[in-house]
Amino acid sequence: MGSSVQVKAAVVITPSDPTPTCVLSLSALDSQLFLRFTIEYLLVYRPCPGLDRGATSARLKAALAQALVPYYPFAGRVRPSPGGSGLEVVCRAQGAVFIEAFSDRYTNSDFDRAPKTVTCWRKLLSLYTTDVLKGSPPLVVQLTWLGDGAAAVGVGINHCVSDGIGSAEFLNYFSELASGKCPALGPTPVWNRHILNPSYGSPNRACPAILTEFNRVPDLCDFMTLVSSDLKPTSIIFDRRRLNELKNVAWSLSPLSESSYTSFEVLAAHVWRSWARALAFPSNQILKLLFSINVRNRVKPGIPDGYYGNAFLLGCAQSSAKELAQKGLGYASGLVRSAKERVDNEYVRKVVERVSESRASPDSVGVLIVSQWSRLGLERVDLGLGRPIHVGPICCDRYCLFLPVDNERDAVKVMVAIPASAVDQYQYFLSASHL
């Protein structure tokens, strides 16, 4: 990257009004080992001729300070709970970080396609940490002015504090303040992390055999080396026509299904199959597709509106590489649907107990993770710059993201990094739904 992005200034933004001084406990789901990282969003906006950059930067900083009042934990600091395995947030209005930068190298058209390397957009969020529990701010926002007058906004949010739905709600509230809409704060932000602790529901020990996402499978191919070596980012758009085509193929191959599959079910299955076939795993290698499932409406009592903590579980579809390749799209789509249907109130309770008792974390062997950003509402984040023309991650890696597409509500962009030696095969399989 070198000098592709230059930081002009970095400041700490504190809440604009007094906020509670307290220590807030995070839930058992928030405290999971595999969530101790930063969610990193990249939003790119079209050039705005005549825009006053200084005034825009000041407006965003003022809006951020206002947003941190109801969302004051984002201005705190996350730490391990004393004497326990959980986490907590120390809230003393320590502040979030706002960075302003500029780049003559990038223009908005550079984001129409996949990045050239996994980390080539890294400097668009230049403050990042590998350990989110060592006093780093839970929230970082970077405004980078691009060479053609466009703007890129990088956002880093500590995943322990918020899930994708919660972070998108925060960003949309922040954006309404920044665009001068003086919003009524939608659902009041709700902490209530005790709802997803093991005390919720009647006690019953989790059964490891049921929670397949935590079960280890044999590694027959040095899996992590295979899927992590010499990665090349890919980005492919599926419009409504292509998604309907996948639905028709999947349903025709599984006529016992009572209803057609959803767009997510068929696309996740199709990407999973294409990835597996391109990488040519041993036929008896067990493969898993893990994907987030929002449980806000799946637990009893329900989780209140405005809850912005981690309220998702990982659905897990599992198959041998041979069956995944040979049995077709209908088989794989059925596995995805079944994984979704397993997640009910009882299942959530079992997972909460399991992660509380054993600090269990999903194994990496055989796993492709899919995260659906296309339904979070990130495409609505208008910071007074219009709606973003690109929504995606700062770094494109081996975790697959489903992203929104500018001006195509029903389309999905699939972004994932694949070993360079398998990219051509992956793109071939992905383009051929009938194979």
Short mmCIF file of C-alpha atoms in Angstrom, two decimals:
data_model
loop_
_atom_site.label_atom_id
_atom_site.label_comp_id
_atom_site.label_asym_id
_atom_site.label_seq_id
_atom_site.Cartn_x
_atom_site.Cartn_y
_atom_site.Cartn_z
CA MET A 1 0.00 0.00 0.00
CA GLY A 2 2.81 2.40 0.82
CA SER A 3 1.50 5.96 0.67
CA SER A 4 -1.80 5.12 -1.06
CA VAL A 5 -3.73 6.58 1.90
CA GLN A 6 -2.46 9.45 4.06
CA VAL A 7 -3.99 10.15 7.46
CA LYS A 8 -4.65 13.84 7.98
CA ALA A 9 -5.94 13.72 11.55
CA ALA A 10 -7.20 11.32 14.20
CA VAL A 11 -9.29 12.48 17.16
CA VAL A 12 -11.14 10.89 20.05
CA ILE A 13 -14.88 11.60 19.94
CA THR A 14 -16.72 11.50 23.27
CA PRO A 15 -20.51 11.58 23.80
CA SER A 16 -21.99 15.03 23.34
CA ASP A 17 -24.00 14.76 26.59
CA PRO A 18 -23.30 13.07 29.93
CA THR A 19 -23.67 9.27 29.87
CA PRO A 20 -23.78 6.68 32.67
CA THR A 21 -20.53 5.71 34.37
CA CYS A 22 -20.82 1.99 34.94
CA VAL A 23 -19.57 -1.49 34.11
CA LEU A 24 -21.89 -3.52 31.87
CA SER A 25 -21.67 -7.28 31.55
CA LEU A 26 -21.68 -8.83 28.10
CA SER A 27 -23.72 -11.98 27.45
CA ALA A 28 -22.49 -15.54 27.05
CA LEU A 29 -22.97 -15.18 23.29
CA ASP A 30 -21.12 -11.83 23.22
CA SER A 31 -18.21 -13.39 25.10
CA GLN A 32 -17.60 -16.29 22.70
CA LEU A 33 -13.96 -16.74 21.74
CA PHE A 34 -14.62 -16.60 18.00
CA LEU A 35 -16.25 -13.14 18.26
CA ARG A 36 -13.24 -11.40 19.75
CA PHE A 37 -12.44 -9.40 16.65
CA THR A 38 -13.53 -6.24 14.85
CA ILE A 39 -16.30 -6.12 12.23
CA GLU A 40 -14.90 -3.92 9.46
CA TYR A 41 -17.25 -2.24 7.00
CA LEU A 42 -16.31 -0.23 3.93
CA LEU A 43 -18.86 2.16 2.43
CA VAL A 44 -18.00 4.10 -0.73
CA TYR A 45 -19.91 7.20 -1.88
CA ARG A 46 -20.12 8.96 -5.25
CA PRO A 47 -18.32 12.27 -5.81
CA CYS A 48 -20.29 15.30 -4.65
CA PRO A 49 -19.17 18.34 -6.67
CA GLY A 50 -18.72 21.44 -4.55
CA LEU A 51 -18.88 19.57 -1.26
CA ASP A 52 -17.18 21.38 1.62
CA ARG A 53 -14.87 18.71 3.02
CA GLY A 54 -14.12 20.56 6.23
CA ALA A 55 -17.80 21.09 6.98
CA THR A 56 -18.59 17.46 6.11
CA SER A 57 -15.91 16.16 8.45
CA ALA A 58 -17.14 18.44 11.25
CA ARG A 59 -20.72 17.31 10.66
CA LEU A 60 -19.76 13.63 10.90
CA LYS A 61 -17.81 14.18 14.11
CA ALA A 62 -20.71 16.07 15.67
CA ALA A 63 -23.16 13.34 14.61
CA LEU A 64 -20.90 10.65 16.03
CA ALA A 65 -20.75 12.47 19.37
CA GLN A 66 -24.57 12.63 19.42
CA ALA A 67 -24.96 8.96 18.46
CA LEU A 68 -22.67 7.93 21.31
CA VAL A 69 -25.16 9.24 23.86
CA PRO A 70 -27.81 6.48 23.51
CA TYR A 71 -25.12 4.04 22.34
CA TYR A 72 -22.66 4.98 25.08
CA PRO A 73 -21.08 1.48 25.40
CA PHE A 74 -19.45 2.14 22.02
CA ALA A 75 -17.49 4.86 23.82
CA GLY A 76 -16.39 2.44 26.55
CA ARG A 77 -13.69 -0.23 26.65
CA VAL A 78 -14.11 -4.03 26.63
CA ARG A 79 -12.21 -6.16 29.12
CA PRO A 80 -12.36 -9.67 30.63
CA SER A 81 -14.66 -9.94 33.65
CA PRO A 82 -12.63 -10.30 36.85
CA GLY A 83 -12.63 -13.92 37.98
CA GLY A 84 -14.73 -15.21 35.11
CA SER A 85 -14.64 -16.30 31.48
CA GLY A 86 -17.04 -13.59 30.30
CA LEU A 87 -16.47 -10.03 29.17
CA GLU A 88 -17.67 -6.61 30.27
CA VAL A 89 -17.65 -3.02 29.05
CA VAL A 90 -16.24 -0.26 31.26
CA CYS A 91 -18.29 2.84 30.42
CA ARG A 92 -16.59 6.09 31.35
CA ALA A 93 -17.13 8.03 28.10
CA GLN A 94 -13.60 7.18 26.98
CA GLY A 95 -14.65 7.80 23.38
CA ALA A 96 -14.58 6.43 19.85
CA VAL A 97 -11.93 7.37 17.27
CA PHE A 98 -12.57 9.43 14.14
CA ILE A 99 -9.91 9.55 11.43
CA GLU A 100 -9.79 11.79 8.38
CA ALA A 101 -7.55 10.76 5.48
CA PHE A 102 -7.13 11.27 1.74
CA SER A 103 -5.97 9.19 -1.19
CA ASP A 104 -5.01 10.26 -4.70
CA ARG A 105 -4.63 6.65 -5.74
CA TYR A 106 -8.25 5.47 -5.41
CA THR A 107 -11.45 6.59 -7.15
CA ASN A 108 -14.97 5.27 -6.71
CA SER A 109 -14.62 3.04 -9.80
CA ASP A 110 -11.91 1.00 -8.07
CA PHE A 111 -14.61 -0.62 -5.95
CA ASP A 112 -16.68 -1.91 -8.87
CA ARG A 113 -14.66 -5.12 -8.79
CA ALA A 114 -12.87 -7.31 -6.28
CA PRO A 115 -9.73 -5.91 -4.70
CA LYS A 116 -6.46 -7.08 -6.23
CA THR A 117 -5.22 -8.55 -2.95
CA VAL A 118 -6.80 -9.57 0.35
CA THR A 119 -5.46 -6.51 2.20
CA CYS A 120 -5.08 -3.86 -0.49
CA TRP A 121 -7.87 -1.71 1.07
CA ARG A 122 -6.44 -2.13 4.59
CA LYS A 123 -5.46 1.54 5.02
CA LEU A 124 -9.05 2.68 4.48
CA LEU A 125 -9.43 1.73 8.15
CA SER A 126 -5.95 2.43 9.37
CA LEU A 127 -6.52 1.89 13.10
CA TYR A 128 -7.11 -1.77 13.79
CA THR A 129 -6.07 -4.15 16.54
CA THR A 130 -5.49 -7.88 16.76
CA ASP A 131 -6.55 -7.99 20.43
CA VAL A 132 -9.83 -6.18 21.09
CA LEU A 133 -9.55 -6.72 24.86
CA LYS A 134 -6.47 -4.58 25.46
CA GLY A 135 -8.03 -1.16 25.81
CA SER A 136 -8.74 -0.45 22.14
CA PRO A 137 -11.81 1.64 21.32
CA PRO A 138 -14.83 -0.49 20.31
CA LEU A 139 -15.65 1.96 17.50
CA VAL A 140 -13.43 3.55 14.85
CA VAL A 141 -14.67 5.60 11.89
CA GLN A 142 -12.39 6.72 9.06
CA LEU A 143 -13.43 9.18 6.36
CA THR A 144 -11.10 9.00 3.36
CA TRP A 145 -11.42 11.48 0.50
CA LEU A 146 -10.64 9.78 -2.82
CA GLY A 147 -8.89 11.17 -5.87
CA ASP A 148 -12.08 11.87 -7.85
CA GLY A 149 -13.89 13.62 -4.99
CA ALA A 150 -15.64 10.45 -3.85
CA ALA A 151 -15.50 9.36 -0.22
CA ALA A 152 -14.82 6.03 1.49
CA VAL A 153 -15.98 5.47 5.05
CA GLY A 154 -14.36 2.62 6.96
CA VAL A 155 -16.00 1.51 10.18
CA GLY A 156 -14.60 -0.87 12.78
CA ILE A 157 -16.94 -2.17 15.52
CA ASN A 158 -15.93 -4.60 18.24
CA HIS A 159 -17.97 -7.76 17.55
CA CYS A 160 -18.20 -8.53 21.28
CA VAL A 161 -20.37 -5.43 21.75
CA SER A 162 -22.67 -5.78 18.75
CA ASP A 163 -23.71 -8.13 15.99
CA GLY A 164 -24.30 -7.15 12.36
CA ILE A 165 -27.94 -6.19 12.87
CA GLY A 166 -27.10 -4.06 15.89
CA SER A 167 -24.16 -2.35 14.23
CA ALA A 168 -26.27 -1.55 11.16
CA GLU A 169 -28.97 -0.02 13.37
CA PHE A 170 -26.30 2.13 15.02
CA LEU A 171 -24.83 3.19 11.67
CA ASN A 172 -28.23 4.14 10.29
CA TYR A 173 -28.95 6.23 13.39
CA PHE A 174 -25.53 7.90 13.06
CA SER A 175 -26.17 8.53 9.36
CA GLU A 176 -29.53 10.18 9.99
CA LEU A 177 -27.88 12.54 12.44
CA ALA A 178 -25.06 13.22 9.98
CA SER A 179 -27.44 13.96 7.13
CA GLY A 180 -29.36 16.46 9.24
CA LYS A 181 -32.61 14.51 9.50
CA CYS A 182 -32.86 14.99 13.28
CA PRO A 183 -34.28 11.49 13.67
CA ALA A 184 -36.44 10.13 16.35
CA LEU A 185 -34.26 7.34 17.71
CA GLY A 186 -36.03 4.23 16.28
CA PRO A 187 -36.18 1.40 18.80
CA THR A 188 -34.48 2.62 21.97
CA PRO A 189 -31.09 0.90 22.25
CA VAL A 190 -31.48 -1.98 24.70
CA TRP A 191 -28.62 -3.58 26.64
CA ASN A 192 -30.29 -6.43 28.61
CA ARG A 193 -27.46 -8.87 27.87
CA HIS A 194 -28.69 -11.17 30.67
CA ILE A 195 -31.39 -12.39 28.28
CA LEU A 196 -28.82 -14.54 26.49
CA ASN A 197 -27.07 -15.92 29.55
CA PRO A 198 -27.44 -19.54 30.70
CA SER A 199 -29.89 -18.57 33.45
CA TYR A 200 -32.50 -17.86 30.78
CA GLY A 201 -34.89 -20.78 30.26
CA SER A 202 -35.05 -24.00 32.24
CA PRO A 203 -31.69 -25.65 32.98
CA ASN A 204 -30.68 -28.60 30.83
CA ARG A 205 -27.19 -29.64 29.85
CA ALA A 206 -26.32 -29.27 26.19
CA CYS A 207 -25.95 -32.39 24.11
CA PRO A 208 -22.70 -32.11 22.09
CA ALA A 209 -23.97 -34.49 19.41
CA ILE A 210 -26.76 -32.07 18.47
CA LEU A 211 -24.58 -28.97 18.16
CA THR A 212 -22.75 -29.99 15.00
CA GLU A 213 -21.10 -26.61 14.57
CA PHE A 214 -18.89 -27.39 17.60
CA ASN A 215 -18.02 -30.98 16.67
CA ARG A 216 -14.57 -31.62 15.22
CA VAL A 217 -14.16 -33.55 11.99
CA PRO A 218 -11.05 -35.42 10.75
CA ASP A 219 -8.63 -33.33 8.69
CA LEU A 220 -7.83 -35.42 5.61
CA CYS A 221 -6.14 -32.75 3.49
CA ASP A 222 -4.24 -30.26 5.69
CA PHE A 223 -7.38 -28.18 5.35
CA MET A 224 -6.26 -24.81 6.73
CA THR A 225 -3.15 -24.73 4.55
CA LEU A 226 -5.21 -25.64 1.49
CA VAL A 227 -7.89 -22.97 1.95
CA SER A 228 -5.60 -20.17 3.21
CA SER A 229 -2.67 -20.24 0.77
CA ASP A 230 -2.13 -17.57 -1.91
CA LEU A 231 -5.65 -16.17 -1.65
CA LYS A 232 -7.18 -14.15 -4.47
CA PRO A 233 -10.37 -12.11 -3.85
CA THR A 234 -13.39 -12.80 -6.07
CA SER A 235 -16.60 -10.84 -6.51
CA ILE A 236 -19.60 -12.09 -8.51
CA ILE A 237 -23.12 -10.60 -8.70
CA PHE A 238 -26.27 -12.73 -8.79
CA ASP A 239 -29.24 -10.72 -10.02
CA ARG A 240 -32.89 -11.69 -9.62
CA ARG A 241 -32.90 -13.77 -12.80
CA ARG A 242 -29.92 -15.84 -11.71
CA LEU A 243 -31.31 -16.35 -8.21
CA ASN A 244 -34.66 -17.50 -9.61
CA GLU A 245 -32.81 -19.87 -11.91
CA LEU A 246 -31.02 -21.37 -8.90
CA LYS A 247 -34.33 -21.74 -7.06
CA ASN A 248 -35.87 -23.57 -10.01
CA VAL A 249 -32.91 -25.92 -10.35
CA ALA A 250 -32.86 -26.67 -6.62
CA TRP A 251 -36.59 -27.33 -6.44
CA SER A 252 -36.58 -29.53 -9.55
CA LEU A 253 -33.86 -31.67 -7.98
CA SER A 254 -35.75 -32.07 -4.71
CA PRO A 255 -39.46 -32.34 -5.71
CA LEU A 256 -40.47 -33.54 -2.24
CA SER A 257 -39.83 -30.06 -0.91
CA GLU A 258 -43.11 -28.44 0.13
CA SER A 259 -42.07 -24.98 -1.00
CA SER A 260 -39.43 -23.34 -3.10
CA TYR A 261 -36.15 -22.48 -1.45
CA THR A 262 -35.26 -18.93 -0.40
CA SER A 263 -32.64 -16.93 -2.25
CA PHE A 264 -30.26 -17.32 0.68
CA GLU A 265 -30.72 -21.10 0.84
CA VAL A 266 -29.97 -21.70 -2.83
CA LEU A 267 -27.18 -19.16 -3.12
CA ALA A 268 -25.42 -20.39 0.04
CA ALA A 269 -25.72 -23.96 -1.20
CA HIS A 270 -24.48 -23.04 -4.67
CA VAL A 271 -21.46 -21.14 -3.35
CA TRP A 272 -20.66 -23.98 -0.93
CA ARG A 273 -20.77 -26.60 -3.70
CA SER A 274 -18.74 -24.45 -6.10
CA TRP A 275 -16.09 -23.77 -3.46
CA ALA A 276 -15.86 -27.43 -2.48
CA ARG A 277 -15.63 -28.70 -6.05
CA ALA A 278 -13.06 -26.10 -7.08
CA LEU A 279 -10.79 -27.01 -4.17
CA ALA A 280 -11.10 -30.74 -4.94
CA PHE A 281 -11.21 -32.01 -1.36
CA PRO A 282 -10.84 -35.77 -0.74
CA SER A 283 -14.21 -37.44 -1.36
CA ASN A 284 -14.66 -38.45 2.28
CA GLN A 285 -13.61 -35.10 3.77
CA ILE A 286 -16.49 -33.80 5.90
CA LEU A 287 -17.33 -30.22 4.98
CA LYS A 288 -19.44 -27.72 6.89
CA LEU A 289 -21.23 -24.56 5.85
CA LEU A 290 -21.63 -22.21 8.81
CA PHE A 291 -23.91 -19.19 8.52
CA SER A 292 -25.40 -16.72 10.97
CA ILE A 293 -29.05 -17.07 12.02
CA ASN A 294 -30.78 -14.17 13.77
CA VAL A 295 -32.51 -15.53 16.89
CA ARG A 296 -34.30 -12.36 17.99
CA ASN A 297 -37.66 -13.92 17.09
CA ARG A 298 -36.73 -17.52 17.86
CA VAL A 299 -36.35 -17.36 21.62
CA LYS A 300 -38.93 -17.24 24.40
CA PRO A 301 -39.42 -14.72 25.82
CA GLY A 302 -38.55 -12.73 22.72
CA ILE A 303 -35.65 -10.33 22.53
CA PRO A 304 -36.85 -6.70 22.63
CA ASP A 305 -36.55 -4.31 19.72
CA GLY A 306 -33.40 -2.24 19.96
CA TYR A 307 -31.26 -5.10 21.35
CA TYR A 308 -27.93 -4.62 19.61
CA GLY A 309 -25.89 -7.38 21.19
CA ASN A 310 -24.98 -10.66 19.54
CA ALA A 311 -28.30 -12.39 18.97
CA PHE A 312 -27.31 -14.91 16.35
CA LEU A 313 -26.20 -18.52 16.23
CA LEU A 314 -24.31 -20.38 13.56
CA GLY A 315 -26.42 -22.67 11.45
CA CYS A 316 -24.46 -25.70 10.31
CA ALA A 317 -25.00 -27.73 7.14
CA GLN A 318 -22.71 -30.76 6.83
CA SER A 319 -21.84 -33.22 4.08
CA SER A 320 -19.01 -35.27 2.67
CA ALA A 321 -17.26 -33.64 -0.26
CA LYS A 322 -18.39 -36.51 -2.52
CA GLU A 323 -22.08 -36.19 -1.67
CA LEU A 324 -21.97 -32.42 -1.89
CA ALA A 325 -20.58 -32.63 -5.43
CA GLN A 326 -22.68 -35.53 -6.71
CA LYS A 327 -26.09 -34.98 -5.17
CA GLY A 328 -26.65 -31.55 -6.64
CA LEU A 329 -28.04 -28.20 -5.68
CA GLY A 330 -31.34 -29.52 -4.31
CA TYR A 331 -29.50 -31.71 -1.80
CA ALA A 332 -27.25 -28.87 -0.62
CA SER A 333 -30.15 -26.40 -0.41
CA GLY A 334 -32.07 -28.90 1.70
CA LEU A 335 -29.14 -29.16 4.11
CA VAL A 336 -29.08 -25.37 4.49
CA ARG A 337 -32.84 -25.25 5.11
CA SER A 338 -32.66 -28.05 7.68
CA ALA A 339 -29.85 -26.25 9.50
CA LYS A 340 -32.04 -23.13 9.74
CA GLU A 341 -35.05 -25.07 10.96
CA ARG A 342 -33.09 -26.69 13.81
CA VAL A 343 -32.52 -23.33 15.49
CA ASP A 344 -35.43 -22.86 17.87
CA ASN A 345 -35.77 -21.75 21.49
CA GLU A 346 -34.40 -25.05 22.80
CA TYR A 347 -31.45 -24.99 20.43
CA VAL A 348 -30.51 -21.43 21.44
CA ARG A 349 -30.61 -22.44 25.10
CA LYS A 350 -28.33 -25.42 24.46
CA VAL A 351 -25.78 -23.27 22.64
CA VAL A 352 -25.83 -20.65 25.40
CA GLU A 353 -25.16 -23.36 27.98
CA ARG A 354 -22.44 -24.95 25.89
CA VAL A 355 -20.45 -21.77 25.29
CA SER A 356 -20.86 -20.75 28.94
CA GLU A 357 -19.70 -24.06 30.38
CA SER A 358 -16.86 -24.98 28.06
CA ARG A 359 -15.95 -21.81 26.12
CA ALA A 360 -16.67 -23.94 23.05
CA SER A 361 -15.82 -22.48 19.66
CA PRO A 362 -16.50 -23.82 16.16
CA ASP A 363 -13.60 -25.77 14.70
CA SER A 364 -12.08 -24.48 11.46
CA VAL A 365 -11.47 -27.80 9.69
CA GLY A 366 -13.80 -28.38 6.76
CA VAL A 367 -15.55 -25.06 7.26
CA LEU A 368 -16.78 -22.35 4.89
CA ILE A 369 -18.40 -19.44 6.73
CA VAL A 370 -21.05 -17.32 4.99
CA SER A 371 -22.25 -14.02 6.44
CA GLN A 372 -25.24 -12.24 4.94
CA TRP A 373 -24.61 -8.49 4.91
CA SER A 374 -27.10 -7.94 2.10
CA ARG A 375 -30.08 -7.70 4.49
CA LEU A 376 -28.58 -5.60 7.28
CA GLY A 377 -29.59 -2.21 5.86
CA LEU A 378 -26.02 -1.01 5.27
CA GLU A 379 -27.02 0.15 1.79
CA ARG A 380 -29.20 2.82 3.48
CA VAL A 381 -26.35 4.46 5.43
CA ASP A 382 -26.53 7.98 3.96
CA LEU A 383 -24.09 10.26 5.78
CA GLY A 384 -25.23 13.29 3.83
CA LEU A 385 -23.26 11.92 0.87
CA GLY A 386 -26.09 9.97 -0.75
CA ARG A 387 -26.45 6.22 -0.46
CA PRO A 388 -23.28 4.16 -0.79
CA ILE A 389 -22.46 2.72 -4.20
CA HIS A 390 -20.34 0.00 -2.60
CA VAL A 391 -20.83 -1.90 0.65
CA GLY A 392 -18.28 -4.51 1.64
CA PRO A 393 -15.45 -5.49 3.95
CA ILE A 394 -12.17 -3.69 4.44
CA CYS A 395 -10.30 -6.95 3.78
CA CYS A 396 -11.60 -9.74 1.57
CA ASP A 397 -10.58 -13.10 3.01
CA ARG A 398 -11.70 -16.74 3.04
CA TYR A 399 -14.94 -15.90 4.86
CA CYS A 400 -17.69 -15.48 2.27
CA LEU A 401 -19.90 -12.37 2.38
CA PHE A 402 -23.23 -11.80 0.67
CA LEU A 403 -23.36 -8.05 -0.05
CA PRO A 404 -25.98 -5.60 -1.31
CA VAL A 405 -25.74 -4.30 -4.88
CA ASP A 406 -26.22 -0.63 -5.71
CA ASN A 407 -29.70 0.04 -7.18
CA GLU A 408 -30.53 -3.68 -7.42
CA ARG A 409 -32.60 -4.54 -4.37
CA ASP A 410 -32.93 -8.25 -5.15
CA ALA A 411 -29.35 -8.79 -6.30
CA VAL A 412 -26.53 -10.17 -4.16
CA LYS A 413 -22.78 -9.76 -4.57
CA VAL A 414 -20.78 -12.79 -3.42
CA MET A 415 -17.30 -11.86 -2.20
CA VAL A 416 -14.77 -14.43 -0.98
CA ALA A 417 -11.05 -15.06 -1.38
CA ILE A 418 -10.10 -18.37 -3.01
CA PRO A 419 -6.67 -19.97 -3.44
CA ALA A 420 -5.39 -18.56 -6.76
CA SER A 421 -4.95 -22.05 -8.20
CA ALA A 422 -8.69 -22.74 -7.79
CA VAL A 423 -10.18 -19.38 -8.83
CA ASP A 424 -10.93 -20.32 -12.46
CA GLN A 425 -12.65 -23.55 -11.44
CA TYR A 426 -14.62 -21.79 -8.71
CA GLN A 427 -15.89 -19.12 -11.10
CA TYR A 428 -16.74 -21.78 -13.69
CA PHE A 429 -18.83 -23.80 -11.25
CA LEU A 430 -20.44 -20.66 -9.85
CA SER A 431 -21.55 -19.55 -13.31
CA ALA A 432 -23.16 -22.94 -14.14
CA SER A 433 -26.16 -23.60 -11.87
CA HIS A 434 -27.07 -26.85 -13.67
CA LEU A 435 -23.81 -28.66 -12.89
#
